[in-house]
């Protein structure tokens, strides 16, 4: 299995380190040709406007849209914004996932927070499920999910922070900034699953 990490800007190294720890071959993607032969792709957190602008400059928008029609893509934070069909602002996005996001929904950098969330779809230990520590940094909220997308994780107050659509995955939080690799393993399962995007 070979997984690409979009390396235009943001926290791509952290994703790469977790994947390598799991024994997965990784590739830093900056050009369309580097998508060839990949089984899946991670779009990291960072600044979605910058990632979008660079994706336009490097001619990546259309190749990434095509990639997402057949293969798995996981967007974390800015990456989730980039996957959405509506970011409520005029900025370059892929527009391939049936979600509306609200950028910086939790306030500024100082309002960043961590919270343990129940994610029963992740593997437990000794037959027991245990929560996943979700890290939110100037995070977007998934305001609306429709069409082919469904809610995967919500905050205790019901606000949506992760969604899935076939092989497309969007999380407001940053699993690559924890030692817990269960979310990455979940993505690898998705990569290998027979689901249609
Ligand atoms: N606030 C950033 C944006 O709107 C996302 C933050 C992040 O990726 N940690 O693009």
XYZ file of N, CA, C and O and ligand atoms in Angstrom:
798
model
N 0.840 -1.197 0.000
C 0.000 0.000 0.000
C 0.878 1.251 0.000
O 1.893 1.316 0.695
N 0.482 2.228 -0.818
C 1.262 3.456 -0.918
C 0.311 4.646 -0.716
O -0.683 4.787 -1.435
N 0.598 5.471 0.265
C -0.280 6.600 0.597
C 0.454 7.919 0.365
O 1.592 8.102 0.818
N -0.206 8.839 -0.316
C 0.364 10.162 -0.527
C -0.078 11.123 0.564
O -1.156 10.973 1.146
N 0.773 12.092 0.852
C 0.401 13.161 1.773
C 0.616 14.471 1.021
O 1.731 14.743 0.559
N -0.456 15.228 0.848
C -0.339 16.488 0.117
C 0.585 17.417 0.908
O 0.315 17.753 2.062
N 1.695 17.806 0.277
C 2.760 18.490 1.024
C 2.968 19.920 0.525
O 4.093 20.366 0.320
N 1.866 20.630 0.326
C 1.973 22.016 -0.133
C 2.225 22.949 1.044
O 2.979 23.910 0.951
N 1.566 22.672 2.153
C 1.660 23.510 3.342
C 1.012 22.756 4.489
O 0.152 21.910 4.258
N 1.412 23.060 5.726
C 0.719 22.494 6.885
C 1.402 21.277 7.483
O 2.582 21.017 7.240
N 0.613 20.527 8.261
C 1.149 19.455 9.105
C 1.231 18.121 8.360
O 0.660 17.124 8.780
N 1.985 18.098 7.245
C 2.043 16.843 6.474
C 3.058 15.850 7.042
O 2.851 14.653 6.994
N 4.163 16.381 7.617
C 5.204 15.498 8.170
C 4.632 14.596 9.271
O 4.967 13.418 9.360
N 3.766 15.165 10.098
C 3.201 14.421 11.222
C 2.384 13.220 10.714
O 2.461 12.125 11.268
N 1.610 13.427 9.648
C 0.861 12.315 9.053
C 1.819 11.263 8.517
O 1.622 10.059 8.692
N 2.854 11.750 7.857
C 3.826 10.842 7.249
C 4.485 9.968 8.334
O 4.638 8.761 8.149
N 4.826 10.579 9.450
C 5.483 9.828 10.532
C 4.583 8.721 11.068
O 5.035 7.598 11.270
N 3.306 9.027 11.282
C 2.398 7.988 11.798
C 2.263 6.856 10.786
O 2.329 5.681 11.135
N 2.102 7.213 9.506
C 1.942 6.172 8.484
C 3.187 5.297 8.412
O 3.097 4.074 8.302
N 4.345 5.927 8.494
C 5.587 5.149 8.411
C 5.735 4.231 9.615
O 6.203 3.108 9.507
N 5.291 4.728 10.769
C 5.316 3.897 11.972
C 4.416 2.672 11.797
O 4.657 1.615 12.366
N 3.374 2.833 10.986
C 2.462 1.711 10.727
C 2.963 0.830 9.584
O 2.280 -0.080 9.141
N 4.147 1.150 9.080
C 4.750 0.320 8.041
C 4.233 0.601 6.636
O 4.362 -0.232 5.743
N 3.644 1.790 6.450
C 3.080 2.135 5.143
C 4.061 3.006 4.372
O 4.664 3.922 4.923
N 4.188 2.718 3.080
C 5.038 3.541 2.224
C 4.324 4.872 1.944
O 3.138 4.878 1.629
N 5.036 5.977 2.081
C 4.392 7.279 1.873
C 5.129 8.099 0.817
O 6.323 7.898 0.574
N 4.395 9.025 0.205
C 4.956 9.906 -0.818
C 4.468 11.325 -0.537
O 3.280 11.530 -0.281
N 5.356 12.291 -0.589
C 4.922 13.687 -0.482
C 4.462 14.144 -1.865
O 5.202 14.034 -2.834
N 3.236 14.647 -1.913
C 2.662 15.028 -3.209
C 2.664 16.549 -3.371
O 2.104 17.269 -2.539
N 3.316 17.015 -4.417
C 3.282 18.440 -4.763
C 2.894 18.663 -6.221
O 2.543 19.763 -6.611
N 2.991 17.602 -7.005
C 2.706 17.709 -8.439
C 1.724 16.619 -8.861
O 1.711 15.533 -8.271
N 0.910 16.884 -9.878
C -0.089 15.896 -10.313
C 0.504 14.511 -10.597
O -0.097 13.495 -10.224
N 1.685 14.460 -11.203
C 2.262 13.159 -11.573
C 2.539 12.289 -10.349
O 2.579 11.056 -10.440
N 2.701 12.939 -9.196
C 3.016 12.179 -7.979
C 1.801 11.454 -7.407
O 1.920 10.678 -6.468
N 0.626 11.689 -8.002
C -0.571 10.969 -7.550
C -0.628 9.569 -8.140
O -1.371 8.705 -7.656
N 0.154 9.365 -9.157
C 0.112 8.086 -9.859
C 0.569 6.928 -8.963
O 1.571 7.049 -8.267
N -0.185 5.857 -8.987
C 0.202 4.664 -8.234
C -0.122 4.725 -6.752
O 0.205 3.818 -6.002
N -0.776 5.811 -6.312
C -1.136 5.902 -4.891
C -2.465 5.203 -4.631
O -3.360 5.225 -5.469
N -2.592 4.623 -3.437
C -3.849 3.976 -3.058
C -4.764 4.931 -2.311
O -5.967 4.721 -2.228
N -4.189 5.969 -1.725
C -4.975 6.936 -0.973
C -4.147 8.189 -0.729
O -2.945 8.205 -0.992
N -4.837 9.224 -0.240
C -4.161 10.505 -0.041
C -4.675 11.175 1.227
O -5.867 11.136 1.519
N -3.756 11.809 1.954
C -4.151 12.617 3.111
C -3.897 14.084 2.793
O -2.830 14.440 2.274
N -4.895 14.919 3.068
C -4.723 16.368 2.932
C -4.646 16.928 4.354
O -5.601 16.797 5.117
N -3.512 17.496 4.706
C -3.286 17.843 6.111
C -3.974 19.128 6.546
O -4.558 19.845 5.729
N -3.851 19.420 7.847
C -4.280 20.707 8.375
C -3.247 21.758 8.036
O -2.109 21.438 7.670
N -3.652 22.984 8.143
C -2.772 24.097 7.801
C -3.658 25.301 7.585
O -4.518 25.590 8.410
N -3.502 25.927 6.464
C -4.354 27.073 6.119
C -5.025 26.751 4.785
O -4.343 26.680 3.758
N -6.323 26.557 4.832
C -7.004 26.075 3.617
C -6.876 27.051 2.444
O -6.832 26.632 1.290
N -6.802 28.352 2.740
C -6.668 29.318 1.638
C -5.318 29.143 0.944
O -5.224 29.190 -0.283
N -4.278 28.923 1.751
C -2.929 28.733 1.192
C -2.844 27.417 0.421
O -2.328 27.360 -0.692
N -3.376 26.353 1.023
C -3.356 25.050 0.348
C -4.100 25.151 -0.988
O -3.636 24.674 -2.018
N -5.256 25.839 -0.974
C -6.046 26.001 -2.192
C -5.314 26.781 -3.269
O -5.288 26.376 -4.437
N -4.708 27.871 -2.843
C -3.981 28.715 -3.800
C -2.825 27.943 -4.441
O -2.621 27.979 -5.659
N -2.067 27.236 -3.601
C -0.928 26.470 -4.123
C -1.402 25.334 -5.022
O -0.772 25.023 -6.034
N -2.537 24.718 -4.654
C -3.081 23.627 -5.488
C -3.440 24.156 -6.876
O -3.240 23.463 -7.882
N -3.957 25.381 -6.934
C -4.260 25.990 -8.231
C -2.955 26.222 -8.999
O -2.814 25.820 -10.160
N -1.969 26.826 -8.324
C -0.678 27.121 -8.974
C 0.004 25.866 -9.513
O 0.672 25.902 -10.531
N -0.115 24.756 -8.783
C 0.575 23.522 -9.185
C -0.304 22.645 -10.093
O 0.044 21.506 -10.365
N -1.446 23.165 -10.503
C -2.318 22.418 -11.418
C -2.891 21.162 -10.793
O -3.110 20.157 -11.480
N -3.148 21.208 -9.488
C -3.572 20.002 -8.778
C -5.084 19.859 -8.598
O -5.565 18.777 -8.251
N -5.832 20.938 -8.794
C -7.266 20.878 -8.459
C -7.992 19.752 -9.190
O -8.605 18.888 -8.560
N -7.911 19.751 -10.500
C -8.642 18.753 -11.280
C -8.095 17.333 -11.057
O -8.877 16.400 -10.828
N -6.755 17.148 -11.073
C -6.231 15.805 -10.779
C -6.672 15.282 -9.406
O -6.968 14.100 -9.260
N -6.772 16.160 -8.417
C -7.215 15.713 -7.090
C -8.691 15.323 -7.115
O -9.096 14.347 -6.484
N -9.497 16.083 -7.860
C -10.932 15.739 -7.983
C -11.088 14.363 -8.629
O -11.892 13.545 -8.197
N -10.309 14.124 -9.654
C -10.365 12.828 -10.337
C -9.912 11.711 -9.405
O -10.518 10.645 -9.350
N -8.854 11.977 -8.665
C -8.316 10.997 -7.715
C -9.411 10.571 -6.726
O -9.606 9.388 -6.451
N -10.162 11.574 -6.234
C -11.203 11.309 -5.233
C -12.397 10.546 -5.779
O -13.228 10.057 -5.025
N -12.490 10.438 -7.101
C -13.601 9.665 -7.678
C -13.360 8.175 -7.549
O -14.291 7.378 -7.605
N -12.093 7.797 -7.438
C -11.797 6.362 -7.354
C -11.121 5.933 -6.068
O -11.215 4.787 -5.664
N -10.394 6.877 -5.470
C -9.575 6.446 -4.339
C -9.867 7.240 -3.068
O -10.547 8.259 -3.103
N -9.328 6.749 -1.974
C -9.630 7.335 -0.667
C -8.858 8.632 -0.445
O -7.675 8.731 -0.784
N -9.559 9.629 0.090
C -8.907 10.863 0.522
C -9.398 11.203 1.926
O -10.595 11.146 2.199
N -8.467 11.561 2.787
C -8.800 11.992 4.138
C -8.289 13.412 4.325
O -7.091 13.660 4.143
N -9.179 14.319 4.656
C -8.790 15.698 4.928
C -8.912 16.004 6.406
O -9.975 15.798 6.994
N -7.824 16.466 7.035
C -7.892 16.883 8.433
C -7.907 18.407 8.490
O -7.052 19.057 7.913
N -8.873 18.928 9.192
C -8.981 20.370 9.463
C -8.984 21.184 8.163
O -9.976 21.128 7.439
N -7.922 21.893 7.831
C -7.906 22.628 6.563
C -8.189 21.672 5.401
O -8.838 22.038 4.416
N -7.734 20.433 5.530
C -7.971 19.416 4.502
C -9.457 19.107 4.350
O -9.948 18.859 3.242
N -10.189 19.134 5.481
C -11.636 18.900 5.443
C -12.336 20.055 4.729
O -13.275 19.848 3.950
N -11.859 21.269 4.996
C -12.407 22.456 4.314
C -12.198 22.315 2.804
O -13.093 22.576 1.996
N -10.999 21.872 2.447
C -10.623 21.732 1.039
C -11.476 20.674 0.323
O -11.781 20.787 -0.862
N -11.911 19.642 1.050
C -12.748 18.590 0.447
C -14.195 19.039 0.252
O -14.901 18.542 -0.630
N -14.639 20.002 1.054
C -16.065 20.352 1.113
C -16.605 20.936 -0.185
O -15.857 21.441 -1.019
N -17.934 20.864 -0.304
C -18.586 21.503 -1.456
C -18.881 22.961 -1.173
O -19.187 23.722 -2.077
N -18.843 23.340 0.109
C -19.176 24.716 0.467
C -18.402 25.119 1.717
O -18.604 24.550 2.791
N -17.502 26.095 1.545
C -16.731 26.590 2.686
C -17.227 27.980 3.092
O -16.571 28.674 3.859
N -18.379 28.351 2.543
C -19.015 29.634 2.872
C -18.146 30.843 2.563
O -18.332 31.905 3.137
N -17.157 30.656 1.721
C -16.300 31.752 1.301
C -15.804 31.463 -0.086
O -15.754 30.303 -0.495
N -15.349 32.498 -0.745
C -14.816 32.311 -2.081
C -13.329 31.973 -1.975
O -12.497 32.851 -1.798
N -13.023 30.691 -2.026
C -11.631 30.244 -1.984
C -11.568 28.942 -2.770
O -12.572 28.231 -2.856
N -10.419 28.605 -3.350
C -10.352 27.363 -4.140
C -10.521 26.130 -3.258
O -9.783 25.966 -2.282
N -11.502 25.312 -3.581
C -11.714 24.047 -2.862
C -11.956 22.945 -3.894
O -12.271 23.229 -5.048
N -11.843 21.691 -3.440
C -12.078 20.584 -4.367
C -13.566 20.421 -4.642
O -13.970 20.043 -5.736
N -14.401 20.668 -3.614
C -15.845 20.573 -3.801
C -16.306 19.170 -4.138
O -17.137 18.976 -5.017
N -15.765 18.157 -3.451
C -16.140 16.780 -3.794
C -16.894 16.066 -2.672
O -17.351 14.955 -2.849
N -17.043 16.716 -1.515
C -17.740 16.035 -0.426
C -18.992 16.800 -0.043
O -18.980 18.029 0.029
N -20.078 16.064 0.201
C -21.371 16.691 0.495
C -21.426 17.226 1.923
O -22.225 16.770 2.757
N -20.548 18.172 2.202
C -20.554 18.809 3.529
C -20.393 20.324 3.352
O -19.759 20.783 2.405
N -21.021 21.053 4.282
C -20.795 22.501 4.382
C -19.962 22.709 5.626
O -20.250 22.121 6.679
N -18.890 23.481 5.527
C -18.060 23.716 6.714
C -18.074 25.194 7.086
O -18.234 26.063 6.234
N -17.901 25.424 8.363
C -17.764 26.792 8.829
C -16.347 26.940 9.361
O -15.978 26.322 10.366
N -15.548 27.717 8.688
C -14.146 27.874 9.085
C -14.047 28.592 10.430
O -14.833 29.450 10.753
N -13.016 28.233 11.186
C -12.703 28.890 12.471
C -13.931 29.003 13.382
O -14.118 30.003 14.070
N -14.734 27.964 13.391
C -16.023 28.003 14.088
C -15.873 28.084 15.605
O -16.803 28.468 16.303
N -14.709 27.708 16.110
C -14.519 27.698 17.566
C -13.747 28.927 18.048
O -13.342 29.001 19.193
N -13.504 29.864 17.147
C -12.794 31.072 17.553
C -11.349 31.053 17.095
O -10.990 30.342 16.156
N -10.530 31.797 17.791
C -9.143 32.003 17.367
C -8.215 30.930 17.915
O -8.633 30.027 18.624
N -6.932 31.075 17.583
C -5.911 30.110 18.012
C -5.981 29.812 19.522
O -5.881 28.677 19.947
N -6.188 30.867 20.330
C -6.235 30.688 21.795
C -7.425 29.842 22.233
O -7.437 29.325 23.347
N -8.404 29.709 21.381
C -9.570 28.897 21.732
C -9.420 27.445 21.285
O -10.386 26.688 21.289
N -8.210 27.073 20.905
C -7.955 25.681 20.535
C -8.143 24.805 21.773
O -7.918 25.259 22.896
N -8.575 23.560 21.569
C -8.852 22.702 22.721
C -8.717 21.230 22.360
O -8.613 20.875 21.179
N -8.668 20.402 23.422
C -8.635 18.950 23.227
C -9.789 18.342 24.003
O -10.122 18.823 25.076
N -10.358 17.292 23.452
C -11.474 16.638 24.143
C -11.499 15.148 23.785
O -11.188 14.766 22.665
N -11.814 14.330 24.789
C -11.936 12.888 24.544
C -13.323 12.611 23.978
O -14.327 13.019 24.579
N -13.368 11.957 22.834
C -14.656 11.685 22.199
C -14.837 10.188 21.988
O -13.875 9.473 21.689
N -16.073 9.748 22.133
C -16.391 8.341 21.881
C -16.397 8.105 20.375
O -17.058 8.819 19.637
N -15.621 7.135 19.934
C -15.622 6.780 18.515
C -15.677 5.261 18.414
O -14.651 4.590 18.270
N -16.881 4.722 18.548
C -17.035 3.260 18.644
C -16.567 2.499 17.408
O -16.380 1.287 17.475
N -16.368 3.216 16.293
C -15.919 2.528 15.079
C -14.414 2.273 15.103
O -13.881 1.577 14.242
N -13.712 2.830 16.091
C -12.274 2.575 16.205
C -12.055 1.337 17.065
O -12.857 1.049 17.949
N -10.950 0.609 16.815
C -10.729 -0.594 17.604
C -10.498 -0.277 19.086
O -9.946 0.776 19.415
N -10.942 -1.158 19.949
C -10.716 -0.978 21.381
C -9.525 -1.796 21.829
O -8.704 -2.234 21.007
N -9.429 -1.973 23.124
C -8.343 -2.786 23.645
C -8.941 -3.837 24.579
O -9.776 -3.497 25.425
N -8.513 -5.076 24.424
C -9.058 -6.171 25.209
C -10.590 -6.176 25.180
O -11.245 -6.335 26.205
N -11.127 -5.945 23.986
C -12.577 -5.999 23.819
C -13.311 -4.787 24.371
O -14.534 -4.763 24.421
N -12.599 -3.771 24.810
C -13.264 -2.577 25.371
C -12.967 -1.356 24.529
O -11.811 -1.094 24.177
N -14.025 -0.608 24.205
C -13.798 0.631 23.455
C -13.343 1.711 24.429
O -13.722 1.725 25.586
N -12.484 2.570 23.972
C -12.066 3.704 24.796
C -12.011 4.936 23.906
O -11.857 4.826 22.696
N -12.187 6.132 24.505
C -12.327 7.341 23.688
C -11.040 7.737 22.963
O -9.953 7.250 23.292
N -11.201 8.604 21.999
C -10.078 9.108 21.205
C -9.889 10.579 21.561
O -10.852 11.335 21.657
N -8.632 10.987 21.785
C -8.364 12.383 22.154
C -8.308 13.235 20.884
O -7.409 13.079 20.069
N -9.296 14.107 20.737
C -9.377 14.922 19.524
C -8.795 16.309 19.797
O -9.161 16.972 20.759
N -7.870 16.718 18.924
C -7.187 18.008 19.067
C -7.778 18.989 18.046
O -7.755 18.729 16.839
N -8.301 20.108 18.544
C -8.913 21.122 17.671
C -8.059 22.386 17.666
O -7.834 22.981 18.712
N -7.574 22.783 16.495
C -6.756 23.994 16.373
C -7.386 24.905 15.320
O -7.352 24.587 14.133
N -7.954 25.987 15.757
C -8.682 26.887 14.834
C -9.506 26.063 13.839
O -9.419 26.229 12.619
N -10.258 25.174 14.424
C -10.896 24.123 13.631
C -12.179 24.582 12.957
O -12.862 25.478 13.451
N -12.507 23.940 11.843
C -13.810 24.183 11.229
C -14.856 23.265 11.853
O -14.521 22.240 12.451
N -16.089 23.644 11.713
C -17.185 22.791 12.123
C -17.824 22.256 10.850
O -17.876 22.962 9.838
N -18.288 21.030 10.893
C -19.040 20.517 9.749
C -20.497 20.893 10.017
O -21.162 20.292 10.851
N -20.916 21.926 9.327
C -22.195 22.538 9.635
C -23.361 21.710 9.118
O -24.412 21.625 9.731
N -23.130 21.097 7.966
C -24.220 20.332 7.345
C -23.634 19.164 6.565
O -22.579 19.287 5.933
N -24.346 18.050 6.631
C -23.952 16.834 5.923
C -25.170 16.399 5.130
O -26.262 16.369 5.665
N -25.026 16.136 3.846
C -26.192 15.707 3.079
C -25.774 14.712 1.997
O -24.587 14.328 1.937
N -26.697 14.317 1.132
C -26.385 13.467 -0.009
C -25.682 12.192 0.395
O -26.168 11.433 1.235
N -24.504 11.974 -0.181
C -23.780 10.732 0.060
C -22.997 10.719 1.362
O -22.457 9.690 1.760
N -22.927 11.850 2.034
C -22.096 11.920 3.248
C -22.906 11.569 4.487
O -24.120 11.766 4.526
N -22.224 11.028 5.493
C -22.906 10.767 6.756
C -22.015 11.189 7.923
O -20.800 11.293 7.789
N -22.664 11.430 9.048
C -21.953 11.896 10.245
C -21.181 10.744 10.862
O -21.707 9.648 11.025
N -19.926 11.004 11.214
C -19.096 9.963 11.826
C -18.855 10.263 13.302
O -18.921 9.369 14.147
N -18.559 11.502 13.622
C -18.272 11.884 15.015
C -18.919 13.237 15.320
O -18.862 14.150 14.492
N -19.523 13.335 16.510
C -20.084 14.612 16.959
C -19.528 14.966 18.331
O -19.092 14.086 19.086
N -19.567 16.232 18.675
C -19.227 16.682 20.021
C -20.410 16.336 20.928
O -21.511 16.079 20.435
N -20.209 16.351 22.246
C -21.325 16.037 23.156
C -22.556 16.922 22.916
O -23.684 16.502 23.148
N -22.354 18.147 22.418
C -23.509 19.024 22.161
C -24.126 18.793 20.776
O -25.032 19.518 20.363
N -23.627 17.805 20.048
C -24.250 17.428 18.783
C -23.606 18.033 17.544
O -23.938 17.644 16.430
N -22.680 18.975 17.730
C -22.056 19.572 16.554
C -21.127 18.556 15.871
O -20.408 17.805 16.536
N -21.159 18.547 14.554
C -20.474 17.501 13.784
C -18.999 17.838 13.558
O -18.665 18.950 13.126
N -18.128 16.869 13.847
C -16.691 17.109 13.672
C -15.989 16.062 12.797
O -14.789 16.158 12.565
N -16.734 15.069 12.310
C -16.163 14.131 11.338
C -17.285 13.558 10.489
O -18.392 13.322 10.976
N -16.994 13.388 9.205
C -17.985 12.841 8.275
C -17.292 11.924 7.283
O -16.071 12.006 7.081
N -18.113 11.064 6.676
C -17.583 10.127 5.684
C -18.501 10.056 4.488
O -19.721 10.175 4.615
N -17.911 9.892 3.345
C -18.702 9.702 2.115
C -17.963 8.672 1.274
O -17.007 8.994 0.582
N -18.407 7.418 1.347
C -17.667 6.362 0.653
C -16.238 6.334 1.155
O -15.986 6.134 2.343
N -15.309 6.597 0.257
C -13.898 6.568 0.649
C -13.348 7.949 0.999
O -12.143 8.149 1.098
N -14.242 8.921 1.126
C -13.796 10.267 1.512
C -14.068 10.470 2.995
O -15.140 10.124 3.492
N -13.091 11.037 3.676
C -13.162 11.198 5.123
C -12.765 12.626 5.471
O -11.784 13.148 4.918
N -13.545 13.257 6.350
C -13.226 14.626 6.764
C -13.279 14.720 8.282
O -14.265 14.296 8.897
N -12.213 15.238 8.894
C -12.214 15.441 10.345
C -11.825 16.883 10.661
O -10.898 17.418 10.066
N -12.540 17.498 11.605
C -12.200 18.853 12.044
C -10.942 18.843 12.895
O -10.275 19.846 13.042
N -10.673 17.687 13.497
C -9.566 17.588 14.456
C -8.340 16.925 13.836
O -8.366 16.539 12.660
N -7.290 16.806 14.637
C -5.964 16.405 14.140
C -5.449 15.104 14.764
O -4.633 15.167 15.693
N -5.828 13.951 14.270
C -5.301 12.699 14.846
C -3.783 12.552 14.682
O -3.157 11.784 15.405
N -3.206 13.282 13.749
C -1.750 13.159 13.533
C -0.957 13.846 14.640
O 0.261 13.704 14.709
N -1.629 14.601 15.510
C -0.923 15.283 16.593
C -1.032 14.532 17.920
O -0.721 15.073 18.972
N -1.482 13.272 17.853
C -1.535 12.441 19.059
C -0.699 11.181 18.805
O -0.276 10.938 17.680
N -0.490 10.394 19.865
C 0.248 9.140 19.688
C -0.682 8.004 19.286
O -0.239 6.908 18.980
N -1.977 8.286 19.342
C -2.983 7.267 19.059
C -3.127 7.120 17.530
O -3.557 8.048 16.852
N -2.752 5.950 17.023
C -2.761 5.797 15.558
C -4.046 5.129 15.039
O -4.139 4.738 13.884
N -5.071 5.031 15.899
C -6.274 4.284 15.496
C -7.011 4.939 14.339
O -7.589 4.263 13.507
N -7.007 6.287 14.279
C -7.715 6.940 13.178
C -6.993 6.699 11.858
O -7.615 6.521 10.807
N -5.675 6.680 11.910
C -4.906 6.383 10.695
C -5.160 4.948 10.239
O -5.284 4.675 9.051
N -5.265 4.043 11.203
C -5.553 2.650 10.833
C -6.949 2.531 10.238
O -7.173 1.760 9.303
N -7.887 3.314 10.774
C -9.255 3.340 10.212
C -9.207 3.813 8.758
O -9.849 3.231 7.875
N -8.422 4.853 8.500
C -8.308 5.353 7.123
C -7.707 4.291 6.203
O -8.173 4.090 5.078
N -6.702 3.577 6.704
C -6.074 2.535 5.872
C -7.074 1.428 5.531
O -7.039 0.862 4.441
N -7.983 1.141 6.472
C -9.050 0.166 6.198
C -9.952 0.667 5.069
O -10.351 -0.089 4.188
N -10.259 1.960 5.132
C -11.102 2.587 4.109
C -10.429 2.514 2.741
O -11.065 2.272 1.722
N -9.120 2.757 2.742
C -8.333 2.711 1.505
C -8.507 1.348 0.844
O -8.655 1.241 -0.372
N -8.515 0.303 1.674
C -8.566 -1.063 1.138
C -9.985 -1.589 0.954
O -10.178 -2.669 0.428
N -10.974 -0.804 1.401
C -12.353 -1.289 1.352
C -12.905 -1.224 -0.075
O -12.442 -0.447 -0.896
N -13.945 -2.000 -0.337
C -14.528 -1.995 -1.685
C -15.499 -0.836 -1.903
O -16.086 -0.727 -2.952
N -15.688 0.056 -0.886
C -16.664 1.139 -1.030
C -16.398 1.979 -2.261
O -15.260 2.274 -2.592
N -17.490 2.421 -2.870
C -17.387 3.423 -3.926
C -17.321 4.787 -3.256
O -18.022 5.010 -2.287
N -16.527 5.728 -3.783
C -16.536 7.065 -3.190
C -17.897 7.731 -3.383
O -18.623 7.396 -4.295
N -8.234 27.703 10.365
C -7.666 26.977 9.281
C -8.441 27.253 7.984
O -9.454 27.861 8.030
C -7.644 25.498 9.568
C -6.826 25.220 10.792
C -6.128 23.890 10.790
O -6.001 23.229 9.771
N -5.593 23.530 11.932
O -8.020 26.863 6.948
